[in-house]
Short mmCIF file of C-alpha atoms in Angstrom, two decimals:
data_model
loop_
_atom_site.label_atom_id
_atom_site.label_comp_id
_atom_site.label_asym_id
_atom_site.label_seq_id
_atom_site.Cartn_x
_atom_site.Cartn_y
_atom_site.Cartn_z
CA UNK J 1 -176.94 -184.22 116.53
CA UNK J 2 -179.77 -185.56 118.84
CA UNK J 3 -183.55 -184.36 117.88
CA UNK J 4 -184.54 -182.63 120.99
CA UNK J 5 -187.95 -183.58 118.79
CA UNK J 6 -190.25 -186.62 120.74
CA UNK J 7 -191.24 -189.79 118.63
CA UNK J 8 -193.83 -189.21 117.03
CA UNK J 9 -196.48 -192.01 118.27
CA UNK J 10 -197.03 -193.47 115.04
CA UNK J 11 -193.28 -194.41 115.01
CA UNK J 12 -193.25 -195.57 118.90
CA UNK J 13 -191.50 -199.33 118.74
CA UNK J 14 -193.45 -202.72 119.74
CA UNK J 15 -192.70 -204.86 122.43
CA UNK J 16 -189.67 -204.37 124.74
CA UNK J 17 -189.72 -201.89 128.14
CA UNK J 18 -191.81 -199.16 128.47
CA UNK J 19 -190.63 -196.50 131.14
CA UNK J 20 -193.02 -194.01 132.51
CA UNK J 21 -191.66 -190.78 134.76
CA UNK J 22 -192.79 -187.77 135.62
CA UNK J 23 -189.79 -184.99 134.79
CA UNK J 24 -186.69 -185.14 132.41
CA UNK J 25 -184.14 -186.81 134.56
CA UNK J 26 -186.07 -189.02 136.90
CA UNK J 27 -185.58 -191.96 133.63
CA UNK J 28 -182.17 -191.66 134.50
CA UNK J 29 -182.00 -191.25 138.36
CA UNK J 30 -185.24 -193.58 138.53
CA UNK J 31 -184.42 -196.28 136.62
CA UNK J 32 -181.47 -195.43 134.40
CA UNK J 33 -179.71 -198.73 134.93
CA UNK J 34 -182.53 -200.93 133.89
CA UNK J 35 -183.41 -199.06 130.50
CA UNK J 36 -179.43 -199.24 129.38
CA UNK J 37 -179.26 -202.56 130.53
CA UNK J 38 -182.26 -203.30 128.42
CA UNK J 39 -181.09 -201.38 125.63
CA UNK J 40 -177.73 -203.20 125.86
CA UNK J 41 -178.95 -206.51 124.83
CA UNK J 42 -181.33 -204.64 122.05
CA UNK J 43 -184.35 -204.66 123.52
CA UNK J 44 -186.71 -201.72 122.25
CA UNK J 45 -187.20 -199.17 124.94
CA UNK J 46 -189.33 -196.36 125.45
CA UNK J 47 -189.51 -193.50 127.54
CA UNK J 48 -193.25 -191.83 128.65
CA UNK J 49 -192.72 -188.27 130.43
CA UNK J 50 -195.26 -187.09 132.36
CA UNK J 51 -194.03 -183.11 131.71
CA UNK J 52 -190.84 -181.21 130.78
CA UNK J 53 -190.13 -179.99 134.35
CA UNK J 54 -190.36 -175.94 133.93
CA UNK J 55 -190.40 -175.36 137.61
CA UNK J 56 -186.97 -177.29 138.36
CA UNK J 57 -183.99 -175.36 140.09
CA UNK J 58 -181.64 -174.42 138.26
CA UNK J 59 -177.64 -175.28 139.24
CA UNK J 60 -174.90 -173.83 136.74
CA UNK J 61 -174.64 -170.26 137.17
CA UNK J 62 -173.65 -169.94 133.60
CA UNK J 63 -177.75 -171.27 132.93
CA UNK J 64 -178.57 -169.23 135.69
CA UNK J 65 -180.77 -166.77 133.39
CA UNK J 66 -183.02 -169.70 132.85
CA UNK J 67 -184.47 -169.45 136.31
CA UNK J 68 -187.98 -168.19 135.89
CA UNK J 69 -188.19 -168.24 132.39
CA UNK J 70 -190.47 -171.30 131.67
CA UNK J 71 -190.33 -171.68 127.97
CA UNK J 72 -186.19 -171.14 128.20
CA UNK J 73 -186.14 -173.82 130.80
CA UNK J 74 -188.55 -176.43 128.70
CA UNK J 75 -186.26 -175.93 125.91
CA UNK J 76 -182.96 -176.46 128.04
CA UNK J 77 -184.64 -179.46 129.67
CA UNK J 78 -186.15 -180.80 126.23
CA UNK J 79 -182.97 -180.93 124.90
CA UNK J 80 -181.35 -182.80 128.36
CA UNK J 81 -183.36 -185.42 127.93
CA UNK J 82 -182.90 -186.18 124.34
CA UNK J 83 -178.93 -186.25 125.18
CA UNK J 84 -179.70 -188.42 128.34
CA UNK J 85 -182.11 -190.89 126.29
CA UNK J 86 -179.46 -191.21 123.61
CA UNK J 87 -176.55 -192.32 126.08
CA UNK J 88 -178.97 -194.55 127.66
CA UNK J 89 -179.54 -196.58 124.31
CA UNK J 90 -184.00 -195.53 124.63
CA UNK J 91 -185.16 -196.11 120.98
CA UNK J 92 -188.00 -193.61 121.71
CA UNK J 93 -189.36 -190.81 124.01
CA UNK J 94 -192.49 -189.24 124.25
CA UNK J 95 -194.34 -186.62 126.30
CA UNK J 96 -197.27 -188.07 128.38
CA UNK J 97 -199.43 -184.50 126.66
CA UNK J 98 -198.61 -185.32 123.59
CA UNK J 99 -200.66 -188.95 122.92
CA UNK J 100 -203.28 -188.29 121.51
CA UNK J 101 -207.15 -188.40 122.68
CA UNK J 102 -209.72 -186.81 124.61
CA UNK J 103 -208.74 -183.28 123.88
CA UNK J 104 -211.87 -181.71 125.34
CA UNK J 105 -211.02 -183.24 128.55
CA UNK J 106 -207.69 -182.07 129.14
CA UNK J 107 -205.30 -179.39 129.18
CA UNK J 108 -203.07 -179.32 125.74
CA UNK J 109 -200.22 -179.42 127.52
CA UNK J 110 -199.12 -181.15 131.32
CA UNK J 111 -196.84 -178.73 133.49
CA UNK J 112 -194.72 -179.00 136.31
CA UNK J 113 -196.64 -179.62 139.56
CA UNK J 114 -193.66 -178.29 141.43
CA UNK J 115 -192.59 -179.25 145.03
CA UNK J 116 -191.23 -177.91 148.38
CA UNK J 117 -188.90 -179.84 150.73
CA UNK J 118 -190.56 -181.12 153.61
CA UNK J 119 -187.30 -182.44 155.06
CA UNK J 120 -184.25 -183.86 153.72
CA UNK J 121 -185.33 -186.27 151.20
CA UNK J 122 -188.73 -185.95 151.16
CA UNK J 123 -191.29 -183.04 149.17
CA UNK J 124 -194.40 -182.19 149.34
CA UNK J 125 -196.88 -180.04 146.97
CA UNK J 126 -196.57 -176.40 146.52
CA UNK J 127 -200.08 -174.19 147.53
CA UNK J 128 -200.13 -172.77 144.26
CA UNK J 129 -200.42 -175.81 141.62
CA UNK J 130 -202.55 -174.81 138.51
CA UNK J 131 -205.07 -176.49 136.47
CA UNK J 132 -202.58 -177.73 133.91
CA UNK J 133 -200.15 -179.48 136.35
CA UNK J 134 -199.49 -182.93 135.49
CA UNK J 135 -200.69 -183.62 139.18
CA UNK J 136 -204.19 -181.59 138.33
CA UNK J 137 -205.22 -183.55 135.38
CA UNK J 138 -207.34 -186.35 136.47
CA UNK J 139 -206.00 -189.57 136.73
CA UNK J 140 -208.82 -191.26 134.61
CA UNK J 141 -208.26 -188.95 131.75
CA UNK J 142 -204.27 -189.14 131.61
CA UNK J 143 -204.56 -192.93 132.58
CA UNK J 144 -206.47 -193.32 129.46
CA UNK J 145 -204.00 -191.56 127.19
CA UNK J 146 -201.46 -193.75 128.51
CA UNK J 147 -203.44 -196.95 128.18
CA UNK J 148 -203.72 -196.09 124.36
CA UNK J 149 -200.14 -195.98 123.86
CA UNK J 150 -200.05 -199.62 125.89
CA UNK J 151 -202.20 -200.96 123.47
CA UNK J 152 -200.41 -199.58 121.08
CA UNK J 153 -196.87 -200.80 121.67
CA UNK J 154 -197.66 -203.82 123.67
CA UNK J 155 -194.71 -203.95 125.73
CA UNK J 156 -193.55 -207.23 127.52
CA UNK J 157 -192.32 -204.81 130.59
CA UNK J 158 -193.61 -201.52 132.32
CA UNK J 159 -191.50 -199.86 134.29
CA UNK J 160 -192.49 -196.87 136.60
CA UNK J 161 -192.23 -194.88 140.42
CA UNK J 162 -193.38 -197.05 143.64
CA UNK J 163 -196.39 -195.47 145.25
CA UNK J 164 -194.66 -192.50 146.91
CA UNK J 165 -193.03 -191.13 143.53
CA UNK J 166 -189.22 -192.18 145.38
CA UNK J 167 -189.42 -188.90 147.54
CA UNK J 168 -192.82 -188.22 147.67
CA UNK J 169 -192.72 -185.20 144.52
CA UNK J 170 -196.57 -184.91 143.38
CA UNK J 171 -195.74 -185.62 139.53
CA UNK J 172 -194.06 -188.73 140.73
CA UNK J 173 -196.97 -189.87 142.82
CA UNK J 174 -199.42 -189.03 139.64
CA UNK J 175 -197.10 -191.11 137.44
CA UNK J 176 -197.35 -194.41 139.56
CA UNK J 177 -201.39 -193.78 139.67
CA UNK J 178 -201.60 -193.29 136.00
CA UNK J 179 -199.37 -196.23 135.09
CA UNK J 180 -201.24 -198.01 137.24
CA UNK J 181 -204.88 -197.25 135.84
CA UNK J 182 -203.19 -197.86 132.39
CA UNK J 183 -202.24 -200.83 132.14
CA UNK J 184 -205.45 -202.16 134.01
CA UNK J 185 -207.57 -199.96 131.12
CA UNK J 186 -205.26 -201.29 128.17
CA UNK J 187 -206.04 -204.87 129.02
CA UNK J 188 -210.10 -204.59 130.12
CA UNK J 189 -211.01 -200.96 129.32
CA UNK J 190 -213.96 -200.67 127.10
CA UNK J 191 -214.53 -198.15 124.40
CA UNK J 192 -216.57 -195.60 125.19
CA UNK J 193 -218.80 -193.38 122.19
CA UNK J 194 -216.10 -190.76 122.09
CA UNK J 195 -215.06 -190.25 118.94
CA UNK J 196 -211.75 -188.66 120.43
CA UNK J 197 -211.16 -192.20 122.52
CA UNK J 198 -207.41 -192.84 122.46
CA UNK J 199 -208.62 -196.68 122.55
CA UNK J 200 -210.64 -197.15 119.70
CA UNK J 201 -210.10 -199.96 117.40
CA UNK J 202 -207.15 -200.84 119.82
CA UNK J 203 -206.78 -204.03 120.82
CA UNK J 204 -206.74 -205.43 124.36
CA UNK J 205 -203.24 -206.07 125.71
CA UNK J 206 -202.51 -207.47 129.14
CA UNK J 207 -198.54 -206.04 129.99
CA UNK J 208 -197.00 -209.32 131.36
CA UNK J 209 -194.91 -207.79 134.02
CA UNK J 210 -194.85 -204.34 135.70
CA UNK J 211 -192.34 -203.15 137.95
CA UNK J 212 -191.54 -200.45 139.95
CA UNK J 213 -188.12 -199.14 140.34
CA UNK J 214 -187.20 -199.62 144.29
CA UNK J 215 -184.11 -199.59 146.12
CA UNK J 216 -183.06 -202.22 148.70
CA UNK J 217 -183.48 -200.73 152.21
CA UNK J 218 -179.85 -202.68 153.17
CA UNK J 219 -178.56 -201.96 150.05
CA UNK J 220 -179.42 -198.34 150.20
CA UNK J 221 -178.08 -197.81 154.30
CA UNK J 222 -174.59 -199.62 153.29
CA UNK J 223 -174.09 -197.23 149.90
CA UNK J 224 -175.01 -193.70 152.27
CA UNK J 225 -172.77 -195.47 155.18
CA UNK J 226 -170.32 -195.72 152.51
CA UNK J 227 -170.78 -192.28 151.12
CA UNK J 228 -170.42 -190.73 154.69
CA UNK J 229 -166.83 -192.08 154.66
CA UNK J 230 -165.88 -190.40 151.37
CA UNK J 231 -166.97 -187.68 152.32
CA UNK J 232 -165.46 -187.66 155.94
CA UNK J 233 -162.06 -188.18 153.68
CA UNK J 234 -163.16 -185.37 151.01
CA UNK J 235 -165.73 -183.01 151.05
CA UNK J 236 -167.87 -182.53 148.08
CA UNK J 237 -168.79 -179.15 146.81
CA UNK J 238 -171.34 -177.98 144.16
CA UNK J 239 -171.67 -176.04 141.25
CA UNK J 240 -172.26 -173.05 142.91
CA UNK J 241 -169.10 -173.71 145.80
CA UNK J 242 -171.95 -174.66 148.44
CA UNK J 243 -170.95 -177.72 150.40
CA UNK J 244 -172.48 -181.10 149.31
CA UNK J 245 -174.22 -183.62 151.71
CA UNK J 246 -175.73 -186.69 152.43
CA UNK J 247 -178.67 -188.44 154.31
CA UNK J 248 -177.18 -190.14 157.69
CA UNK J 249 -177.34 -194.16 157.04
CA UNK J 250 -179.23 -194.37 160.00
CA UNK J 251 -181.62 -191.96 158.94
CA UNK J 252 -185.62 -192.25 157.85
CA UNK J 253 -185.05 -193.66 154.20
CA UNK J 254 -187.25 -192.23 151.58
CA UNK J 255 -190.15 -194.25 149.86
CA UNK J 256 -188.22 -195.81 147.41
CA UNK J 257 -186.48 -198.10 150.18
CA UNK J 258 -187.93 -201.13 150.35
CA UNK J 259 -187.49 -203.43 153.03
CA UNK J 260 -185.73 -207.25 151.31
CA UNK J 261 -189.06 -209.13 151.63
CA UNK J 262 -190.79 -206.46 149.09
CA UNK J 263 -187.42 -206.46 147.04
CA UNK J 264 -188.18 -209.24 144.76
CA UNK J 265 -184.77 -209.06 141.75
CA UNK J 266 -181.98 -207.17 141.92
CA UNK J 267 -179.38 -207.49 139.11
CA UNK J 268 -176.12 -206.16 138.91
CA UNK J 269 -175.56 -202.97 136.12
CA UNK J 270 -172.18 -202.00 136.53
CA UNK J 271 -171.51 -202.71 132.64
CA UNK J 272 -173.98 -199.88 131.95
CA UNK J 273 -172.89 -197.54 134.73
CA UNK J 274 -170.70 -195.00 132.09
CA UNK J 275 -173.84 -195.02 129.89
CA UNK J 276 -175.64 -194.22 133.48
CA UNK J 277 -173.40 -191.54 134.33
CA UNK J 278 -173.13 -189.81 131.07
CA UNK J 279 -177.19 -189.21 131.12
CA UNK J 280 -176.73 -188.13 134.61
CA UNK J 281 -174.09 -184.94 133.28
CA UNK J 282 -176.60 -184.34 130.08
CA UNK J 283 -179.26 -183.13 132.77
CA UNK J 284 -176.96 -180.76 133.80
CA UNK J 285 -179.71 -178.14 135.08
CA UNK J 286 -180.33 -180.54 137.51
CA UNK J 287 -177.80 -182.65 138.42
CA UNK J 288 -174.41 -181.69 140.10
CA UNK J 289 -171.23 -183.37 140.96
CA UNK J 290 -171.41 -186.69 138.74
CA UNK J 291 -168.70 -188.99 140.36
CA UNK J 292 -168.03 -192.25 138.71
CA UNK J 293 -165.18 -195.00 140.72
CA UNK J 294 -162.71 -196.76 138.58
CA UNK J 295 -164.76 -199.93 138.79
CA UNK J 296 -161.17 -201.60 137.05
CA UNK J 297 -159.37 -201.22 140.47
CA UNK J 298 -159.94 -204.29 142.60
CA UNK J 299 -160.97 -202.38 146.24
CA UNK J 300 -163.47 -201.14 144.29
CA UNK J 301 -165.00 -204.81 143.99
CA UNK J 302 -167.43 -205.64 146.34
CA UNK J 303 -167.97 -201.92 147.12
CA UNK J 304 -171.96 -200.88 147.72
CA UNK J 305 -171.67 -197.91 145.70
CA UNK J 306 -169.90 -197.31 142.96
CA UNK J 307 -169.70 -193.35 142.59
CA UNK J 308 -172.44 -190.42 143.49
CA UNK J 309 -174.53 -187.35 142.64
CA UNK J 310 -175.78 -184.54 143.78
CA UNK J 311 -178.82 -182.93 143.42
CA UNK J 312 -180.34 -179.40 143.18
CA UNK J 313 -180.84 -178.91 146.78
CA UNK J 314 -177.14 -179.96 147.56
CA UNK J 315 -177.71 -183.50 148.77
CA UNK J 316 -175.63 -186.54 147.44
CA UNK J 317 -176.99 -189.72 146.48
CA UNK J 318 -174.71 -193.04 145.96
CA UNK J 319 -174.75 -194.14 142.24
CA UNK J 320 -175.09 -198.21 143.30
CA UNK J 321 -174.10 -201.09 140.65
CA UNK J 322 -177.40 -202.66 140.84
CA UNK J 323 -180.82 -202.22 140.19
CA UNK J 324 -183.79 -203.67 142.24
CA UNK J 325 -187.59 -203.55 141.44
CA UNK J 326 -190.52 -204.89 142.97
CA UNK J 327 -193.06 -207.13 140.94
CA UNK J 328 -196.61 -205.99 140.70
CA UNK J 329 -199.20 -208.51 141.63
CA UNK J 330 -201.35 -209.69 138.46
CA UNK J 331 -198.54 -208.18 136.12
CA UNK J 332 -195.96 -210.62 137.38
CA UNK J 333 -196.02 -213.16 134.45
CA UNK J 334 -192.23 -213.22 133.90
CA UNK J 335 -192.39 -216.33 132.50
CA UNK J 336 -194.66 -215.30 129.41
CA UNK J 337 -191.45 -213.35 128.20
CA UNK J 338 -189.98 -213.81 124.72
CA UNK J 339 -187.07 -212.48 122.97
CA UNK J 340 -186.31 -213.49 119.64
CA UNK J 341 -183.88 -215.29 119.40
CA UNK J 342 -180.22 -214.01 117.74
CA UNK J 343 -178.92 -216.13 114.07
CA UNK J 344 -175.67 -215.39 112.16
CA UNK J 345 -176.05 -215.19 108.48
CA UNK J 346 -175.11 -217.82 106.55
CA UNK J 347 -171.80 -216.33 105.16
CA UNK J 348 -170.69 -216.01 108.93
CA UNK J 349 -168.46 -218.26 110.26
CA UNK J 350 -169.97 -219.22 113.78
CA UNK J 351 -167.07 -219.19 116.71
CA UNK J 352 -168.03 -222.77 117.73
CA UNK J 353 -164.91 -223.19 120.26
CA UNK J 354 -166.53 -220.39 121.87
CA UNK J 355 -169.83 -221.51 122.48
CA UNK J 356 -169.41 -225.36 121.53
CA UNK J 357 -165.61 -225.81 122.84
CA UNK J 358 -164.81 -227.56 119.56
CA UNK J 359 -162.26 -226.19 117.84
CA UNK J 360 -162.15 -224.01 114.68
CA UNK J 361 -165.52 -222.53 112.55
CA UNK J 362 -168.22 -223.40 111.23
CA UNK J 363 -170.57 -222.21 108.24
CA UNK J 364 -173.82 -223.36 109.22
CA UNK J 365 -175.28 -220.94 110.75
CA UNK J 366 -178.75 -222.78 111.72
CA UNK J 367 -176.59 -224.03 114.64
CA UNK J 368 -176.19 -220.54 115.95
CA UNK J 369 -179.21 -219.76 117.37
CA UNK J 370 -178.74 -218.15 120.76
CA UNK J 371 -181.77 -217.05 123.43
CA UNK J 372 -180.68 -215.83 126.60
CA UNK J 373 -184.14 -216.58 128.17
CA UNK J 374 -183.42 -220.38 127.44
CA UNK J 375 -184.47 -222.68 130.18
CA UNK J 376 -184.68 -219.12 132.91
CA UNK J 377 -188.26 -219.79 134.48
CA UNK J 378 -189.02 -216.86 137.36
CA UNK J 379 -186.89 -213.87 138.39
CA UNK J 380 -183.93 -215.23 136.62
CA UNK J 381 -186.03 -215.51 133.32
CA UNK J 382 -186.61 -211.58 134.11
CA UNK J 383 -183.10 -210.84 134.69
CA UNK J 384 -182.45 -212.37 131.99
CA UNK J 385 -184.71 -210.79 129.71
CA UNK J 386 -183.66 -206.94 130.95
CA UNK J 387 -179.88 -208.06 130.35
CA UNK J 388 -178.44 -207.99 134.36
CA UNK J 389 -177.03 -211.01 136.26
CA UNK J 390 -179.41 -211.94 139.36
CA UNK J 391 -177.66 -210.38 142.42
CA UNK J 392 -178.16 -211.86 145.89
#
C-alpha cells in the first residue's frame, strides 16, 4: 500500500530533479512526463507541493460528500497524490509547509488560495483568500524554506510553473516566484541570526539548470486542432453526464504556450505516457475522462496528441507525447550534468554483440561501463540526462 505519509526531509534523496507545484495533480498535468521520464532511467526525483488543494471541485458524485468538507478533501487529495507519485516512479514528496524553519514567520500550515474562471482557460484569485493561503505567505519567507531544502538535496535539475502558473491559478503563480527566489537564496543567501534559519550550516549550492514546464505554441494549436476532430466524430461526456469540451485551436492559448523561439528542448515521452495516464486517474477528484490512444497502431504515429483529459470545469486538454521546457537564464549549465555511470557485476556476463557487435559474452565487466550523457554537450546532453530523445 502507498504511505499517503510525505518524506520526511531528513530522508529527501540527493541530486537528481526536483519538481515544485502548487496543488496535488499539477506534478502530473504540469510536468508528469518529465519526472517519469526521469525516474525511468533512475534518476532520484522529488516532488515539492506548495498545499494539498482543499478548495478543488470535486467530480465523482460517489465523492461528492467531500465538497466543503476541507479536512475530508485534504485526506482524499493526500492520498491522490501519493498513488499519482508512485506511478510516476518520484522517490519522494513533500509539502512546501512542512520544511522546516522560521516558524514565527509563517502560518503552520499553506492552504488553498482558490481560483475563479476568468474565461475558458484562464483563473483568477477569489476576493476572499485568507492569511494562510499558499498565495498569502510572503514570498521571502516560503522562498527561504524552499531554498533550505535546495541546499539540502542539491539537485542537478529544478523543475517548476512558467511565470503565469500555466493558467494563471494564484498558487501556481506563487510557486514560480518562490522557486525562483530559492534557488537564487540557496546558492548566495546569507545566514541570518535566526536561530530558526532553515539555512544554517547549509552549504551554498548553485542548481545547474532550471526549467520551467512550457508547451510549444504549434505544438499545442495542432494537438486542440486535433482534439476538435475527435470530438466532431465522438462527443466526450463527464463524470457527471455533462458534455466535455475543448479550447478552439485558433483560440487565445493560455500562459503555458510558448511561442518556438522561447521553446528551447522538447523530447519525446511516449514510453512513459501509461505511467502518465495512470497518475492522471489516481487524482480522480480532479481529473475526468482519462483517454489514452493505442500508440501500437501505426495512424497513430506521427499524431500531435496522443489521448486527452478533462478537467473539473468540463474542458479537455490533449495528453501530447512530448514534453517541452524553457531554460532559465544563469541556471542553464546543462553541460555541468553528471550521472553516474551504470557497471555489471563481475559475475555478469556483459551482452557484447549488443553493444560491441562481437559475438557471444563476456565476463569482464570493467568493459561495461555505460553513460548516456557521453559525448552530449547542450540540449542533447539535457535530454539526455532526463531520459527523452530530442524532438524537432
Amino acid at each position: 500500500m502507498t504511505s499517503t505519509q510525505g518524506t520526511r526531509t531528513a530522508e529527501l534523496p540527493t541530486g537528481g530533479v526536483l519538481g515544485v507545484f502548487a496543488h496535488p495533480d499539477d506534478e502530473t498535468l504540469g510536468a508528469g512526463g518529465l519526472l517519469a521520464s526521469a525516474a525511468r532511467v533512475g534518476l532520484p526525483v522529488t516532488v515539492v507541493t506548495g498545499n494539498r488543494g482543499e478548495r478543488g471541485q470535486v467530480i465523482p458524485r460517489e465523492l461528492a460528500h467531500l465538497d466543503g468538507d476541507a479536512p475530508a478533501l485534504v485526506h482524499e487529495r493526500e492520498r491522490e497524490l501519493a498513488r499519482a507519485c508512485a506511478e510516476l516512479g518520484v522517490r519522494a514528496r513533500v509539502f512546501l509547509d512542512q520544511l522546516p524553519g522560521l516558524a514565527a514567520r509563517r502560518p503552520p500550515r499553506f492552504t488553498d488560495s482558490g481560483m475563479v474562471w476568468t474565461r475558458p482557460g484562464l483563473a483568477g484569485p477569489v476576493p476572499d483568500v485568507g492569511p494562510d493561503a499558499q498565495s498569502s505567505v510572503p514570498v521571502e519567507v516560503a522562498a527561504r524554506l524552499l531554498a533550505g531544502l535546495v541546499r539540502r538535496t542539491r539537485p542537478q535539475v529544478v523543475i517548476t510553473e512558467e511565470p503565469h502558473g500555466g493558467y494563471g491559478h494564484p498558487d501556481h503563480v506563487h510557486a514560480h516566484q518562490v522557486t525562483m527566489r530559492a534557488v537564487e537564496m540557496a546558492a548566495d543567501a546569507a545566514e541570518v541570526d535566526d536561530a530558526d534559519d532553515p539555512l544554517t550550516g547549509l552549504e551554498p549550492w548553485h542548481v545547474p539548470v532550471v526549467l520551467w514546464a512550457v508547451e510549444s505554441e504549434i505544438r499545442m494549436r495542432a494537438a486542440l486542432h486535433w482534439l476538435e476532430e475527435k470530438l466532431a466524430r465522438a462527443p466526450q461526456f463527464g463524470a457527471r453526464g455533462d458534455a466535455l469540451a475543448t479550447l478552439p485551436a485558433g483560440s487565445e492559448l493560455p500562459s503555458l504556450a510558448f511561442p518556438t523561439s522561447k521553446v528551447d528542448l522538447t523530447i519525446d515521452t511516449t514510453a512513459v505516457l501509461p505511467a502518465v495516464v495512470a497518475a492522471m486517474r489516481a487524482h480522480r477528484t480532479q481529473l475526468q475522462n482519462v483517454h489514452l490512444e493505442d500508440l501500437s497502431r501505426s495512424e497513430q504515429r506521427d499524431q500531435p496528441a496522443c489521448g486527452w483529459v478533462a478537467v473539473s470545469n468540463g474542458l479537455l486538454l490533449p495528453i501530447m507525447g512530448s514534453a517541452s521546457m524553457h531554460l532559465v537564464p544563469g541556471f542553464d549549465r546543462v553541460d555541468e550534468l553528471v550521472v553516474e555511470p551504470v557497471h555489471h557485476a563481475y559475475t555478469e556476463p556483459v551482452p557484447v554483440a549488443q553493444r560491441y557487435g562481437l559475438a557471444g559474452t563476456f565476463g569482464l565487466a570493467a568493459l561495461d561501463v555505460k553513460n548516456r550523457l557521453a559525448e552530449t554537450r547542450g540540449p542533447a546532453r539535457l535530454a539526455a540526462f532526463l531520459g527523452g530523445a530530442v524532438l524537432a
